[in-house]
mmCIF file of C-alpha atoms in Angstrom:
data_model
loop_
_atom_site.group_PDB
_atom_site.id
_atom_site.type_symbol
_atom_site.label_atom_id
_atom_site.label_comp_id
_atom_site.label_asym_id
_atom_site.label_seq_id
_atom_site.Cartn_x
_atom_site.Cartn_y
_atom_site.Cartn_z
ATOM 1 C CA UNK A 1 36.642 -10.812 -82.067
ATOM 2 C CA UNK A 2 37.698 -14.271 -83.256
ATOM 3 C CA UNK A 3 36.230 -17.593 -82.321
ATOM 4 C CA UNK A 4 39.036 -20.304 -82.257
ATOM 5 C CA UNK A 5 38.429 -24.052 -82.162
ATOM 6 C CA UNK A 6 41.274 -26.164 -81.075
ATOM 7 C CA UNK A 7 41.208 -29.892 -81.655
ATOM 8 C CA UNK A 8 41.697 -32.269 -79.690
ATOM 9 C CA UNK A 9 40.913 -30.458 -76.375
ATOM 10 C CA UNK A 10 42.847 -33.190 -74.596
ATOM 11 C CA UNK A 11 44.744 -36.399 -75.296
ATOM 12 C CA UNK A 12 46.872 -39.116 -73.698
ATOM 13 C CA UNK A 13 49.597 -40.330 -76.029
ATOM 14 C CA UNK A 14 52.349 -43.015 -75.945
ATOM 15 C CA UNK A 15 55.857 -41.996 -75.866
ATOM 16 C CA UNK A 16 57.440 -42.115 -79.252
ATOM 17 C CA UNK A 17 54.204 -41.261 -81.135
ATOM 18 C CA UNK A 18 53.080 -37.871 -82.613
ATOM 19 C CA UNK A 19 49.999 -35.761 -82.163
ATOM 20 C CA UNK A 20 48.717 -33.146 -84.634
ATOM 21 C CA UNK A 21 46.780 -30.341 -83.069
ATOM 22 C CA UNK A 22 44.390 -28.356 -85.207
ATOM 23 C CA UNK A 23 43.600 -24.633 -84.903
ATOM 24 C CA UNK A 24 40.489 -23.304 -86.750
ATOM 25 C CA UNK A 25 39.453 -19.610 -86.750
ATOM 26 C CA UNK A 26 35.976 -18.291 -87.842
ATOM 27 C CA UNK A 27 37.560 -15.484 -89.856
ATOM 28 C CA UNK A 28 40.696 -14.718 -91.787
ATOM 29 C CA UNK A 29 43.411 -13.594 -89.590
ATOM 30 C CA UNK A 30 46.962 -12.254 -90.430
ATOM 31 C CA UNK A 31 48.951 -13.834 -87.722
ATOM 32 C CA UNK A 32 48.653 -17.193 -86.006
ATOM 33 C CA UNK A 33 50.991 -18.190 -83.166
ATOM 34 C CA UNK A 34 51.515 -21.440 -81.150
ATOM 35 C CA UNK A 35 52.421 -21.502 -77.560
ATOM 36 C CA UNK A 36 53.181 -24.154 -74.927
ATOM 37 C CA UNK A 37 52.324 -24.057 -71.278
ATOM 38 C CA UNK A 38 54.032 -26.611 -69.130
ATOM 39 C CA UNK A 39 52.468 -27.688 -65.968
ATOM 40 C CA UNK A 40 52.233 -24.769 -63.411
ATOM 41 C CA UNK A 41 54.109 -22.540 -65.716
ATOM 42 C CA UNK A 42 53.460 -19.380 -67.884
ATOM 43 C CA UNK A 43 53.056 -19.387 -71.663
ATOM 44 C CA UNK A 44 55.996 -19.857 -74.039
ATOM 45 C CA UNK A 45 56.012 -18.978 -77.622
ATOM 46 C CA UNK A 46 56.844 -21.928 -79.876
ATOM 47 C CA UNK A 47 56.461 -20.304 -83.364
ATOM 48 C CA UNK A 48 54.737 -18.073 -85.502
ATOM 49 C CA UNK A 49 52.679 -19.854 -88.353
ATOM 50 C CA UNK A 50 53.342 -18.085 -91.611
ATOM 51 C CA UNK A 51 50.711 -18.625 -94.347
ATOM 52 C CA UNK A 52 52.213 -20.125 -97.285
ATOM 53 C CA UNK A 53 55.666 -20.286 -95.908
ATOM 54 C CA UNK A 54 57.821 -22.081 -93.333
ATOM 55 C CA UNK A 55 56.913 -21.255 -89.592
ATOM 56 C CA UNK A 56 59.383 -18.997 -87.726
ATOM 57 C CA UNK A 57 60.555 -20.631 -84.569
ATOM 58 C CA UNK A 58 61.687 -19.322 -81.248
ATOM 59 C CA UNK A 59 64.881 -20.076 -79.640
ATOM 60 C CA UNK A 60 64.803 -23.729 -78.028
ATOM 61 C CA UNK A 61 62.163 -24.988 -80.697
ATOM 62 C CA UNK A 62 62.854 -26.616 -83.938
ATOM 63 C CA UNK A 63 60.853 -27.661 -86.986
ATOM 64 C CA UNK A 64 61.828 -31.390 -86.764
ATOM 65 C CA UNK A 65 60.061 -31.634 -83.265
ATOM 66 C CA UNK A 66 57.245 -29.099 -83.788
ATOM 67 C CA UNK A 67 56.409 -29.081 -87.499
ATOM 68 C CA UNK A 68 53.695 -26.451 -88.279
ATOM 69 C CA UNK A 69 51.485 -26.087 -91.280
ATOM 70 C CA UNK A 70 49.384 -23.035 -92.293
ATOM 71 C CA UNK A 71 47.572 -23.719 -95.480
ATOM 72 C CA UNK A 72 45.262 -20.851 -95.453
ATOM 73 C CA UNK A 73 44.300 -17.661 -93.331
ATOM 74 C CA UNK A 74 42.039 -19.459 -91.109
ATOM 75 C CA UNK A 75 43.621 -22.815 -90.254
ATOM 76 C CA UNK A 76 46.995 -24.167 -88.825
ATOM 77 C CA UNK A 77 48.329 -27.367 -87.374
ATOM 78 C CA UNK A 78 50.896 -28.074 -84.838
ATOM 79 C CA UNK A 79 52.502 -31.510 -84.720
ATOM 80 C CA UNK A 80 54.387 -32.613 -81.577
ATOM 81 C CA UNK A 81 56.729 -35.363 -82.835
ATOM 82 C CA UNK A 82 58.359 -38.228 -81.038
ATOM 83 C CA UNK A 83 56.788 -37.441 -77.699
ATOM 84 C CA UNK A 84 58.340 -37.835 -74.432
ATOM 85 C CA UNK A 85 56.818 -37.118 -71.016
ATOM 86 C CA UNK A 86 58.543 -33.865 -71.040
ATOM 87 C CA UNK A 87 56.186 -32.741 -73.912
ATOM 88 C CA UNK A 88 53.194 -33.070 -71.408
ATOM 89 C CA UNK A 89 51.699 -29.451 -71.577
ATOM 90 C CA UNK A 90 48.979 -27.376 -72.740
ATOM 91 C CA UNK A 91 49.437 -26.263 -76.408
ATOM 92 C CA UNK A 92 47.501 -22.962 -77.404
ATOM 93 C CA UNK A 93 46.689 -21.409 -80.491
ATOM 94 C CA UNK A 94 46.636 -17.584 -80.731
ATOM 95 C CA UNK A 95 45.621 -15.354 -83.608
ATOM 96 C CA UNK A 96 45.698 -11.676 -84.391
ATOM 97 C CA UNK A 97 44.215 -9.595 -87.044
ATOM 98 C CA UNK A 98 47.236 -7.571 -87.899
ATOM 99 C CA UNK A 99 50.586 -6.462 -86.426
ATOM 100 C CA UNK A 100 49.439 -3.009 -85.561
ATOM 101 C CA UNK A 101 46.248 -4.463 -83.994
ATOM 102 C CA UNK A 102 46.118 -4.541 -80.203
ATOM 103 C CA UNK A 103 44.326 -7.758 -79.118
ATOM 104 C CA UNK A 104 45.350 -11.286 -79.395
ATOM 105 C CA UNK A 105 42.905 -14.157 -79.104
ATOM 106 C CA UNK A 106 43.602 -17.575 -77.718
ATOM 107 C CA UNK A 107 42.029 -21.000 -78.302
ATOM 108 C CA UNK A 108 41.106 -23.002 -75.105
ATOM 109 C CA UNK A 109 44.175 -25.110 -75.555
ATOM 110 C CA UNK A 110 44.923 -28.777 -76.047
ATOM 111 C CA UNK A 111 45.913 -30.613 -72.826
ATOM 112 C CA UNK A 112 48.523 -33.260 -73.821
ATOM 113 C CA UNK A 113 49.720 -36.021 -71.428
ATOM 114 C CA UNK A 114 52.514 -38.327 -72.628
ATOM 115 C CA UNK A 115 52.865 -41.747 -70.954
ATOM 116 C CA UNK B 1 63.349 -7.685 -74.357
ATOM 117 C CA UNK B 2 61.785 -5.152 -71.879
ATOM 118 C CA UNK B 3 60.771 -6.866 -68.765
ATOM 119 C CA UNK B 4 58.015 -6.613 -66.144
ATOM 120 C CA UNK B 5 57.870 -7.321 -62.457
ATOM 121 C CA UNK B 6 54.643 -8.500 -60.776
ATOM 122 C CA UNK B 7 53.749 -9.782 -57.308
ATOM 123 C CA UNK B 8 53.446 -13.551 -57.456
ATOM 124 C CA UNK B 9 50.017 -13.501 -55.743
ATOM 125 C CA UNK B 10 47.365 -11.236 -54.459
ATOM 126 C CA UNK B 11 44.244 -11.756 -52.390
ATOM 127 C CA UNK B 12 40.960 -9.842 -52.490
ATOM 128 C CA UNK B 13 37.521 -9.885 -51.214
ATOM 129 C CA UNK B 14 34.352 -10.057 -53.440
ATOM 130 C CA UNK B 15 32.929 -6.817 -54.489
ATOM 131 C CA UNK B 16 36.048 -4.814 -53.338
ATOM 132 C CA UNK B 17 38.648 -3.014 -55.584
ATOM 133 C CA UNK B 18 41.665 -4.653 -56.648
ATOM 134 C CA UNK B 19 44.838 -2.994 -57.530
ATOM 135 C CA UNK B 20 47.240 -5.157 -59.390
ATOM 136 C CA UNK B 21 50.854 -3.377 -59.639
ATOM 137 C CA UNK B 22 53.460 -3.910 -62.498
ATOM 138 C CA UNK B 23 56.962 -2.526 -62.610
ATOM 139 C CA UNK B 24 58.617 -2.007 -65.984
ATOM 140 C CA UNK B 25 61.576 0.412 -65.331
ATOM 141 C CA UNK B 26 63.228 -0.429 -68.730
ATOM 142 C CA UNK B 27 60.223 0.292 -70.984
ATOM 143 C CA UNK B 28 61.059 2.099 -74.111
ATOM 144 C CA UNK B 29 58.968 4.901 -75.564
ATOM 145 C CA UNK B 30 57.176 2.832 -78.074
ATOM 146 C CA UNK B 31 56.226 0.000 -75.702
ATOM 147 C CA UNK B 32 52.588 -0.379 -75.106
ATOM 148 C CA UNK B 33 51.457 -1.813 -71.716
ATOM 149 C CA UNK B 34 49.124 -4.766 -72.142
ATOM 150 C CA UNK B 35 47.286 -6.831 -69.612
ATOM 151 C CA UNK B 36 46.036 -10.285 -70.274
ATOM 152 C CA UNK B 37 44.384 -12.734 -67.723
ATOM 153 C CA UNK B 38 44.003 -16.415 -67.949
ATOM 154 C CA UNK B 39 41.129 -17.997 -65.966
ATOM 155 C CA UNK B 40 41.398 -21.539 -64.717
ATOM 156 C CA UNK B 41 41.604 -24.139 -67.627
ATOM 157 C CA UNK B 42 41.184 -21.388 -70.213
ATOM 158 C CA UNK B 43 43.462 -19.566 -72.774
ATOM 159 C CA UNK B 44 44.473 -16.023 -72.048
ATOM 160 C CA UNK B 45 42.138 -13.164 -72.767
ATOM 161 C CA UNK B 46 42.911 -9.616 -73.400
ATOM 162 C CA UNK B 47 42.026 -7.114 -70.606
ATOM 163 C CA UNK B 48 43.332 -3.728 -71.510
ATOM 164 C CA UNK B 49 46.165 -1.707 -72.800
ATOM 165 C CA UNK B 50 47.698 1.719 -72.867
ATOM 166 C CA UNK B 51 50.600 3.881 -73.756
ATOM 167 C CA UNK B 52 50.757 6.999 -71.583
ATOM 168 C CA UNK B 53 47.223 7.980 -70.516
ATOM 169 C CA UNK B 54 44.924 6.129 -68.117
ATOM 170 C CA UNK B 55 42.541 3.870 -69.924
ATOM 171 C CA UNK B 56 39.185 2.575 -69.045
ATOM 172 C CA UNK B 57 37.034 -0.268 -70.444
ATOM 173 C CA UNK B 58 34.119 -2.464 -69.271
ATOM 174 C CA UNK B 59 36.396 -4.862 -67.584
ATOM 175 C CA UNK B 60 39.124 -2.638 -65.891
ATOM 176 C CA UNK B 61 41.040 0.435 -65.644
ATOM 177 C CA UNK B 62 44.634 0.883 -66.240
ATOM 178 C CA UNK B 63 46.643 3.720 -64.405
ATOM 179 C CA UNK B 64 50.082 4.349 -65.870
ATOM 180 C CA UNK B 65 52.725 6.285 -63.836
ATOM 181 C CA UNK B 66 53.763 9.499 -65.274
ATOM 182 C CA UNK B 67 57.330 8.208 -65.957
ATOM 183 C CA UNK B 68 55.800 5.014 -67.326
ATOM 184 C CA UNK B 69 57.941 2.839 -65.301
ATOM 185 C CA UNK B 70 54.978 1.291 -63.606
ATOM 186 C CA UNK B 71 51.408 0.712 -64.021
ATOM 187 C CA UNK B 72 48.377 -0.637 -62.064
ATOM 188 C CA UNK B 73 45.461 -2.661 -63.242
ATOM 189 C CA UNK B 74 42.222 -1.771 -61.383
ATOM 190 C CA UNK B 75 39.236 -4.076 -61.173
ATOM 191 C CA UNK B 76 36.573 -1.767 -59.640
ATOM 192 C CA UNK B 77 34.588 -4.438 -57.951
ATOM 193 C CA UNK B 78 36.074 -8.007 -57.871
ATOM 194 C CA UNK B 79 33.786 -10.891 -58.416
ATOM 195 C CA UNK B 80 34.673 -14.568 -58.055
ATOM 196 C CA UNK B 81 34.875 -14.751 -61.925
ATOM 197 C CA UNK B 82 38.006 -12.461 -61.651
ATOM 198 C CA UNK B 83 39.983 -14.993 -59.990
ATOM 199 C CA UNK B 84 42.777 -15.627 -62.566
ATOM 200 C CA UNK B 85 46.311 -15.116 -63.400
ATOM 201 C CA UNK B 86 46.930 -11.579 -64.539
ATOM 202 C CA UNK B 87 49.819 -10.863 -66.904
ATOM 203 C CA UNK B 88 51.427 -7.401 -67.587
ATOM 204 C CA UNK B 89 53.139 -7.391 -70.990
ATOM 205 C CA UNK B 90 55.114 -4.732 -72.851
ATOM 206 C CA UNK B 91 54.547 -4.793 -76.491
ATOM 207 C CA UNK B 92 55.890 -2.593 -79.209
ATOM 208 C CA UNK B 93 53.720 -3.637 -82.231
ATOM 209 C CA UNK B 94 55.689 -1.539 -84.662
ATOM 210 C CA UNK B 95 59.077 -2.756 -83.766
ATOM 211 C CA UNK B 96 60.829 -6.015 -82.929
ATOM 212 C CA UNK B 97 59.287 -6.348 -79.481
ATOM 213 C CA UNK B 98 55.874 -7.113 -81.056
ATOM 214 C CA UNK B 99 55.629 -10.625 -79.699
ATOM 215 C CA UNK B 100 53.520 -11.342 -76.647
ATOM 216 C CA UNK B 101 56.093 -12.558 -73.965
ATOM 217 C CA UNK B 102 54.345 -13.833 -70.904
ATOM 218 C CA UNK B 103 56.010 -13.578 -67.404
ATOM 219 C CA UNK B 104 54.684 -15.459 -64.394
ATOM 220 C CA UNK B 105 51.868 -13.063 -63.771
ATOM 221 C CA UNK B 106 49.992 -12.323 -60.595
ATOM 222 C CA UNK B 107 47.601 -15.046 -59.307
ATOM 223 C CA UNK B 108 44.701 -13.318 -58.024
ATOM 224 C CA UNK B 109 42.403 -15.011 -55.373
ATOM 225 C CA UNK B 110 38.889 -13.638 -54.794
ATOM 226 C CA UNK B 111 37.289 -14.464 -51.423
ATOM 227 C CA UNK B 112 33.631 -14.659 -51.159
#
């Protein structure tokens, strides 16, 4: 199993500002992902965080808005840039030990409110 | 992408079995059937997965139809802690459909 620590757990931010969310895992993992869960909705994959290279973004998400870093095999950050109230969501980090592995582990999420 | 269809909500009584259905008529031969659940104010957690045969673990059982076009997650004795949104997801970890794509899931309410 993996223990995932996400920081901050929640924040209230002013529109136009940026917030960086951290995801720390207690062991080295192959794959790290970032998801968004808008109020009352299901999870949507934002991007795959690739260690040592640029993240792979899903349709509808761009690097300028959601820059991602992954400096090593246990840590990643997601920045929500130039925030608007529509960015108010829960952002979740997920990890897996390998593509052929069967189980994904999720952090508790970061609840972001933009005012 | 292969899609799944689940009821929006289901209700159960505590200590009774719960059968959560999932239809996946366009499933491919290499798609595994995964179930995750999301408890209130938490991230999703893995429940169980299978390919063709029925599967059991400490949390639940997974019954897969012979044609694999549907499956059922079985909670043998529901507790209040099992109240959550349950997601049925098809996943081909060896192919292009390896990403976890969450649908709307089934909101399970457990009555005391």
